[in-house]
């Protein structure tokens, strides 16, 4: 129509008079020039519209919108259905959107494929049957646009937009079968969470302008993750984060319930906003948005959703001693005797895989560890506990009891290649792995734990290698079996570096978060026990990989409650949202250097967010050789971890605290300091188990209005709201400078006031304290009531002679 309205210059015209000739020619030239400019503009505009359509494919079908009070639904139409270039991945043609107010301050936004079932992480929220105080969606500030589809979340209390998803703004909604992408804008740049990762800064993306964080459980030795390039995820997958809003000094929380391998890309353009782009290779978009509140309130709501932490036994807060490399029971007896000799208050003795017979689960070596059961009974008489390790892989042996039970009951993960039990390789050699979806897998696991308990009356269980870890890539059946022969024949080379999956399905992925999801784990085509065709297609390790450790922890926790009838203590290496309901956590295989000492503080914060409060790192470092000063300062810091364990590797030098006299003195004093307020620790841990929240806290969670507190997260931390720990974390330091908010603060050492409250002052002050080797600076917040006990002897932690510091 617009073209028809334009009068094109005539091809020929009557000859004008000579006087008007020049003027007429100029008019014709100008008319032609204008005509071509308009044509160019219209063509460019049509190309731009086509590009916008290409980049913003999803729009709302207006007739599908249903606003039913607590739940809104709508259908998205993809204006073009493509096949991903260079892959066979199909684009989703239509999607269902569900918006639901699951709680007054929690909004669920789910985008799933229309008319087609897809994999969704089958997490059973423990409070799912509870009648939440639900809220009408229209009162929760959810706004959406039709074409292209986008949405905003406006905080009803402030009218500020706190979440924005806009295809028009950044073309950030892509939905293919094995590639999902969505971008979210937030009005803040301080982002915390996303795990599991090892880092020096609690805040994400401080060392680079843009960052990539991979979320996928891997058997790796705690790589330092500064967000540069991705691929540095560790043992667990925790897609939860919080953003600080400077305008209100509150936080918002975001939880993406998706178990597939994924990256979170953080962009911080000019201005005060940030953008997080989530890229996944399966599942659906399933977001829970937690409305602006204080950090502790956000965490409590999140923990209410995924499961509040279990309450571990009181003794778990004490000192734990472990070592990989205690090859005989005599060596363990020697360590216990030396700790007693140095009056170091030992609470728990641990056993790495040394105690096993040929590294097989549920066994005790009858020669090297002869008499272990009697030894543990003697420990119990001294009120010392015993915790052995159990690995994920069961020994592959056709005469083995647990292998036979698993085969008979169809309880193992299956190979997509052989259609038989998938065989990997871990410490016992060839190994198989339970499928927790099989009806009898938990029974087999309990049978093994029962058999082990009859040999040694353990008090807790340590779950290791449960990502699942695998020493070969994919599958590696022994070469002398028929499966192994066929496997090698197919690959025509060693199986140790190949994965027998369909390359069209996995090797040819359009996007691989963190590089290679198949590294050091079982084949991602390995499938779980299933009962119908849909589960056959979806219950592959490609989808279920990061859930294995969660279900193992749940089964182990259940053994303590159902079989032993006692309070559980379970320590896990792998984790997923909800793991804190069943297990505690250590921060994995760290290294003996000052960096990893400092990183442990950030690690504790992260797992408070994720709902696992009883956490700590291997004191003095697991890998490498420690030094006297490093071990001394780490024992001082680690004594105040919720989970306090010294542990190191088989080839490293001894690092038990008695190895150096100075470390023995410092350890004894620091542990007694912790034991003096141990009832305060346990009270706060119990509160967290009841209502969620954090046991260990950076100052800015308590004092977000004081800008100076944000810089202190790496150097000091709170236990609960009232006790500040200010450890030495730098080599050679003789003093400790600590920032204290404007409040009365007192020293636990001698109860003297170290800072006095100044009325009407908005900020606090830096104070410098002596940092001797014989004690740790522990400060008490004014106005608090702290349960206290004198800790002059090693075994005073259960005394009823308590005092109240107030």
PDB file of N, CA, C and O in Angstrom, residues 226-273:
ATOM      1  N   UNK A 226      37.147 -18.799  38.878  1.00  0.00           N
ATOM      2  CA  UNK A 226      36.963 -17.344  38.853  1.00  0.00           C
ATOM      3  C   UNK A 226      35.952 -16.926  37.800  1.00  0.00           C
ATOM      4  O   UNK A 226      35.771 -15.740  37.537  1.00  0.00           O
ATOM      5  N   UNK A 227      35.291 -17.912  37.169  1.00  0.00           N
ATOM      6  CA  UNK A 227      34.297 -17.607  36.149  1.00  0.00           C
ATOM      7  C   UNK A 227      34.870 -17.409  34.770  1.00  0.00           C
ATOM      8  O   UNK A 227      34.132 -17.102  33.830  1.00  0.00           O
ATOM      9  N   UNK A 228      36.160 -17.613  34.616  1.00  0.00           N
ATOM     10  CA  UNK A 228      36.802 -17.383  33.326  1.00  0.00           C
ATOM     11  C   UNK A 228      36.726 -18.636  32.464  1.00  0.00           C
ATOM     12  O   UNK A 228      37.529 -19.551  32.601  1.00  0.00           O
ATOM     13  N   UNK A 229      35.720 -18.708  31.612  1.00  0.00           N
ATOM     14  CA  UNK A 229      35.632 -19.790  30.642  1.00  0.00           C
ATOM     15  C   UNK A 229      34.760 -20.953  31.024  1.00  0.00           C
ATOM     16  O   UNK A 229      34.438 -21.790  30.186  1.00  0.00           O
ATOM     17  N   UNK A 230      34.342 -21.095  32.267  1.00  0.00           N
ATOM     18  CA  UNK A 230      33.499 -22.207  32.661  1.00  0.00           C
ATOM     19  C   UNK A 230      34.283 -23.500  32.774  1.00  0.00           C
ATOM     20  O   UNK A 230      35.504 -23.547  32.622  1.00  0.00           O
ATOM     21  N   UNK A 231      33.552 -24.588  33.060  1.00  0.00           N
ATOM     22  CA  UNK A 231      34.165 -25.904  33.128  1.00  0.00           C
ATOM     23  C   UNK A 231      34.895 -26.209  34.415  1.00  0.00           C
ATOM     24  O   UNK A 231      35.630 -27.187  34.483  1.00  0.00           O
ATOM     25  N   UNK A 232      34.703 -25.389  35.454  1.00  0.00           N
ATOM     26  CA  UNK A 232      35.442 -25.608  36.705  1.00  0.00           C
ATOM     27  C   UNK A 232      34.498 -25.980  37.847  1.00  0.00           C
ATOM     28  O   UNK A 232      34.800 -25.726  39.013  1.00  0.00           O
ATOM     29  N   UNK A 233      33.388 -26.575  37.511  1.00  0.00           N
ATOM     30  CA  UNK A 233      32.470 -27.011  38.558  1.00  0.00           C
ATOM     31  C   UNK A 233      33.083 -28.170  39.332  1.00  0.00           C
ATOM     32  O   UNK A 233      33.927 -28.902  38.816  1.00  0.00           O
ATOM     33  N   UNK A 234      32.628 -28.327  40.565  1.00  0.00           N
ATOM     34  CA  UNK A 234      33.152 -29.403  41.396  1.00  0.00           C
ATOM     35  C   UNK A 234      32.088 -30.481  41.583  1.00  0.00           C
ATOM     36  O   UNK A 234      31.367 -30.811  40.666  1.00  0.00           O
ATOM     37  N   UNK A 235      31.942 -30.993  42.776  1.00  0.00           N
ATOM     38  CA  UNK A 235      31.244 -32.252  43.005  1.00  0.00           C
ATOM     39  C   UNK A 235      29.727 -32.168  42.961  1.00  0.00           C
ATOM     40  O   UNK A 235      29.061 -33.167  42.723  1.00  0.00           O
ATOM     41  N   UNK A 236      29.162 -31.011  43.242  1.00  0.00           N
ATOM     42  CA  UNK A 236      27.715 -30.895  43.330  1.00  0.00           C
ATOM     43  C   UNK A 236      27.146 -29.927  42.323  1.00  0.00           C
ATOM     44  O   UNK A 236      27.868 -29.188  41.645  1.00  0.00           O
ATOM     45  N   UNK A 237      25.831 -29.902  42.226  1.00  0.00           N
ATOM     46  CA  UNK A 237      25.119 -28.999  41.323  1.00  0.00           C
ATOM     47  C   UNK A 237      24.075 -28.251  42.135  1.00  0.00           C
ATOM     48  O   UNK A 237      23.127 -28.850  42.644  1.00  0.00           O
ATOM     49  N   UNK A 238      24.248 -26.938  42.266  1.00  0.00           N
ATOM     50  CA  UNK A 238      23.366 -26.123  43.097  1.00  0.00           C
ATOM     51  C   UNK A 238      22.955 -24.860  42.328  1.00  0.00           C
ATOM     52  O   UNK A 238      23.599 -23.815  42.415  1.00  0.00           O
ATOM     53  N   UNK A 239      21.875 -24.917  41.559  1.00  0.00           N
ATOM     54  CA  UNK A 239      21.440 -23.771  40.736  1.00  0.00           C
ATOM     55  C   UNK A 239      20.577 -22.772  41.509  1.00  0.00           C
ATOM     56  O   UNK A 239      19.438 -22.478  41.141  1.00  0.00           O
ATOM     57  N   UNK A 240      21.133 -22.248  42.587  1.00  0.00           N
ATOM     58  CA  UNK A 240      20.438 -21.248  43.405  1.00  0.00           C
ATOM     59  C   UNK A 240      21.369 -20.068  43.622  1.00  0.00           C
ATOM     60  O   UNK A 240      22.573 -20.249  43.858  1.00  0.00           O
ATOM     61  N   UNK A 241      20.821 -18.843  43.515  1.00  0.00           N
ATOM     62  CA  UNK A 241      21.657 -17.667  43.750  1.00  0.00           C
ATOM     63  C   UNK A 241      20.809 -16.519  44.277  1.00  0.00           C
ATOM     64  O   UNK A 241      19.577 -16.531  44.176  1.00  0.00           O
ATOM     65  N   UNK A 242      21.505 -15.537  44.856  1.00  0.00           N
ATOM     66  CA  UNK A 242      20.838 -14.350  45.378  1.00  0.00           C
ATOM     67  C   UNK A 242      21.507 -13.111  44.798  1.00  0.00           C
ATOM     68  O   UNK A 242      22.708 -13.098  44.532  1.00  0.00           O
ATOM     69  N   UNK A 243      20.714 -12.059  44.589  1.00  0.00           N
ATOM     70  CA  UNK A 243      21.196 -10.785  44.053  1.00  0.00           C
ATOM     71  C   UNK A 243      20.883  -9.697  45.070  1.00  0.00           C
ATOM     72  O   UNK A 243      19.746  -9.593  45.550  1.00  0.00           O
ATOM     73  N   UNK A 244      21.885  -8.895  45.388  1.00  0.00           N
ATOM     74  CA  UNK A 244      21.697  -7.773  46.307  1.00  0.00           C
ATOM     75  C   UNK A 244      21.149  -6.589  45.536  1.00  0.00           C
ATOM     76  O   UNK A 244      21.657  -6.220  44.465  1.00  0.00           O
ATOM     77  N   UNK A 245      20.082  -5.971  46.069  1.00  0.00           N
ATOM     78  CA  UNK A 245      19.437  -4.823  45.449  1.00  0.00           C
ATOM     79  C   UNK A 245      19.844  -3.561  46.209  1.00  0.00           C
ATOM     80  O   UNK A 245      19.362  -3.324  47.329  1.00  0.00           O
ATOM     81  N   UNK A 246      20.736  -2.763  45.658  1.00  0.00           N
ATOM     82  CA  UNK A 246      21.230  -1.603  46.411  1.00  0.00           C
ATOM     83  C   UNK A 246      20.161  -0.573  46.733  1.00  0.00           C
ATOM     84  O   UNK A 246      20.277   0.153  47.725  1.00  0.00           O
ATOM     85  N   UNK A 247      19.104  -0.511  45.918  1.00  0.00           N
ATOM     86  CA  UNK A 247      18.073   0.502  46.172  1.00  0.00           C
ATOM     87  C   UNK A 247      17.313   0.241  47.467  1.00  0.00           C
ATOM     88  O   UNK A 247      16.952   1.166  48.189  1.00  0.00           O
ATOM     89  N   UNK A 248      17.089  -1.034  47.786  1.00  0.00           N
ATOM     90  CA  UNK A 248      16.329  -1.381  48.988  1.00  0.00           C
ATOM     91  C   UNK A 248      17.190  -2.025  50.063  1.00  0.00           C
ATOM     92  O   UNK A 248      16.722  -2.244  51.175  1.00  0.00           O
ATOM     93  N   UNK A 249      18.450  -2.355  49.703  1.00  0.00           N
ATOM     94  CA  UNK A 249      19.367  -3.067  50.601  1.00  0.00           C
ATOM     95  C   UNK A 249      18.796  -4.425  51.017  1.00  0.00           C
ATOM     96  O   UNK A 249      19.022  -4.906  52.136  1.00  0.00           O
ATOM     97  N   UNK A 250      18.052  -5.022  50.108  1.00  0.00           N
ATOM     98  CA  UNK A 250      17.510  -6.359  50.297  1.00  0.00           C
ATOM     99  C   UNK A 250      18.071  -7.287  49.224  1.00  0.00           C
ATOM    100  O   UNK A 250      18.833  -6.870  48.351  1.00  0.00           O
ATOM    101  N   UNK A 251      17.664  -8.559  49.275  1.00  0.00           N
ATOM    102  CA  UNK A 251      18.115  -9.561  48.310  1.00  0.00           C
ATOM    103  C   UNK A 251      16.898 -10.187  47.636  1.00  0.00           C
ATOM    104  O   UNK A 251      15.807 -10.249  48.211  1.00  0.00           O
ATOM    105  N   UNK A 252      17.093 -10.662  46.422  1.00  0.00           N
ATOM    106  CA  UNK A 252      16.124 -11.562  45.803  1.00  0.00           C
ATOM    107  C   UNK A 252      16.818 -12.897  45.578  1.00  0.00           C
ATOM    108  O   UNK A 252      18.045 -12.964  45.447  1.00  0.00           O
ATOM    109  N   UNK A 253      16.036 -13.971  45.553  1.00  0.00           N
ATOM    110  CA  UNK A 253      16.587 -15.297  45.328  1.00  0.00           C
ATOM    111  C   UNK A 253      16.042 -15.893  44.052  1.00  0.00           C
ATOM    112  O   UNK A 253      14.891 -15.637  43.671  1.00  0.00           O
ATOM    113  N   UNK A 254      16.863 -16.710  43.387  1.00  0.00           N
ATOM    114  CA  UNK A 254      16.459 -17.369  42.136  1.00  0.00           C
ATOM    115  C   UNK A 254      16.911 -18.824  42.198  1.00  0.00           C
ATOM    116  O   UNK A 254      18.084 -19.116  42.445  1.00  0.00           O
ATOM    117  N   UNK A 255      15.977 -19.739  41.995  1.00  0.00           N
ATOM    118  CA  UNK A 255      16.264 -21.172  41.975  1.00  0.00           C
ATOM    119  C   UNK A 255      15.781 -21.738  40.654  1.00  0.00           C
ATOM    120  O   UNK A 255      14.610 -21.616  40.300  1.00  0.00           O
ATOM    121  N   UNK A 256      16.690 -22.351  39.904  1.00  0.00           N
ATOM    122  CA  UNK A 256      16.365 -23.008  38.641  1.00  0.00           C
ATOM    123  C   UNK A 256      16.384 -24.514  38.875  1.00  0.00           C
ATOM    124  O   UNK A 256      17.456 -25.108  39.027  1.00  0.00           O
ATOM    125  N   UNK A 257      15.224 -25.127  38.926  1.00  0.00           N
ATOM    126  CA  UNK A 257      15.140 -26.571  39.152  1.00  0.00           C
ATOM    127  C   UNK A 257      15.362 -27.287  37.825  1.00  0.00           C
ATOM    128  O   UNK A 257      14.440 -27.472  37.030  1.00  0.00           O
ATOM    129  N   UNK A 258      16.599 -27.679  37.595  1.00  0.00           N
ATOM    130  CA  UNK A 258      16.994 -28.374  36.372  1.00  0.00           C
ATOM    131  C   UNK A 258      18.258 -29.170  36.694  1.00  0.00           C
ATOM    132  O   UNK A 258      19.230 -28.602  37.197  1.00  0.00           O
ATOM    133  N   UNK A 259      18.249 -30.465  36.423  1.00  0.00           N
ATOM    134  CA  UNK A 259      19.376 -31.334  36.791  1.00  0.00           C
ATOM    135  C   UNK A 259      20.342 -31.572  35.646  1.00  0.00           C
ATOM    136  O   UNK A 259      21.325 -32.303  35.813  1.00  0.00           O
ATOM    137  N   UNK A 260      20.087 -31.005  34.478  1.00  0.00           N
ATOM    138  CA  UNK A 260      20.975 -31.233  33.340  1.00  0.00           C
ATOM    139  C   UNK A 260      22.221 -30.366  33.425  1.00  0.00           C
ATOM    140  O   UNK A 260      22.261 -29.359  34.142  1.00  0.00           O
ATOM    141  N   UNK A 261      23.230 -30.761  32.673  1.00  0.00           N
ATOM    142  CA  UNK A 261      24.455 -29.975  32.599  1.00  0.00           C
ATOM    143  C   UNK A 261      24.111 -28.576  32.104  1.00  0.00           C
ATOM    144  O   UNK A 261      23.325 -28.410  31.163  1.00  0.00           O
ATOM    145  N   UNK A 262      24.688 -27.552  32.737  1.00  0.00           N
ATOM    146  CA  UNK A 262      24.296 -26.186  32.409  1.00  0.00           C
ATOM    147  C   UNK A 262      25.383 -25.197  32.746  1.00  0.00           C
ATOM    148  O   UNK A 262      26.256 -25.448  33.575  1.00  0.00           O
ATOM    149  N   UNK A 263      25.328 -24.059  32.082  1.00  0.00           N
ATOM    150  CA  UNK A 263      26.183 -22.914  32.369  1.00  0.00           C
ATOM    151  C   UNK A 263      25.320 -21.738  32.792  1.00  0.00           C
ATOM    152  O   UNK A 263      24.196 -21.563  32.295  1.00  0.00           O
ATOM    153  N   UNK A 264      25.848 -20.925  33.691  1.00  0.00           N
ATOM    154  CA  UNK A 264      25.253 -19.631  34.019  1.00  0.00           C
ATOM    155  C   UNK A 264      26.263 -18.565  33.612  1.00  0.00           C
ATOM    156  O   UNK A 264      27.383 -18.533  34.135  1.00  0.00           O
ATOM    157  N   UNK A 265      25.882 -17.738  32.652  1.00  0.00           N
ATOM    158  CA  UNK A 265      26.750 -16.676  32.156  1.00  0.00           C
ATOM    159  C   UNK A 265      26.311 -15.359  32.777  1.00  0.00           C
ATOM    160  O   UNK A 265      25.124 -15.007  32.717  1.00  0.00           O
ATOM    161  N   UNK A 266      27.248 -14.650  33.366  1.00  0.00           N
ATOM    162  CA  UNK A 266      26.942 -13.387  34.037  1.00  0.00           C
ATOM    163  C   UNK A 266      27.561 -12.247  33.245  1.00  0.00           C
ATOM    164  O   UNK A 266      28.758 -12.264  32.943  1.00  0.00           O
ATOM    165  N   UNK A 267      26.732 -11.271  32.916  1.00  0.00           N
ATOM    166  CA  UNK A 267      27.185 -10.085  32.196  1.00  0.00           C
ATOM    167  C   UNK A 267      26.898  -8.863  33.058  1.00  0.00           C
ATOM    168  O   UNK A 267      25.817  -8.729  33.635  1.00  0.00           O
ATOM    169  N   UNK A 268      27.864  -7.980  33.122  1.00  0.00           N
ATOM    170  CA  UNK A 268      27.713  -6.755  33.917  1.00  0.00           C
ATOM    171  C   UNK A 268      27.995  -5.551  33.030  1.00  0.00           C
ATOM    172  O   UNK A 268      29.102  -4.989  33.035  1.00  0.00           O
ATOM    173  N   UNK A 269      27.021  -5.126  32.247  1.00  0.00           N
ATOM    174  CA  UNK A 269      27.214  -3.967  31.374  1.00  0.00           C
ATOM    175  C   UNK A 269      27.289  -2.683  32.194  1.00  0.00           C
ATOM    176  O   UNK A 269      27.148  -2.693  33.418  1.00  0.00           O
ATOM    177  N   UNK A 270      27.495  -1.571  31.515  1.00  0.00           N
ATOM    178  CA  UNK A 270      27.549  -0.293  32.213  1.00  0.00           C
ATOM    179  C   UNK A 270      26.230  -0.015  32.917  1.00  0.00           C
ATOM    180  O   UNK A 270      25.156  -0.325  32.423  1.00  0.00           O
ATOM    181  N   UNK A 271      26.325   0.563  34.084  1.00  0.00           N
ATOM    182  CA  UNK A 271      25.128   0.841  34.866  1.00  0.00           C
ATOM    183  C   UNK A 271      25.038  -0.095  36.047  1.00  0.00           C
ATOM    184  O   UNK A 271      25.968  -0.839  36.364  1.00  0.00           O
ATOM    185  N   UNK A 272      23.909  -0.108  36.700  1.00  0.00           N
ATOM    186  CA  UNK A 272      23.770  -0.882  37.926  1.00  0.00           C
ATOM    187  C   UNK A 272      23.133  -2.240  37.754  1.00  0.00           C
ATOM    188  O   UNK A 272      22.886  -2.931  38.746  1.00  0.00           O
ATOM    189  N   UNK A 273      22.847  -2.649  36.513  1.00  0.00           N
ATOM    190  CA  UNK A 273      22.162  -3.917  36.290  1.00  0.00           C
ATOM    191  C   UNK A 273      23.136  -5.034  35.973  1.00  0.00           C
ATOM    192  O   UNK A 273      24.306  -4.812  35.639  1.00  0.00           O
TER     193      UNK A 273
END
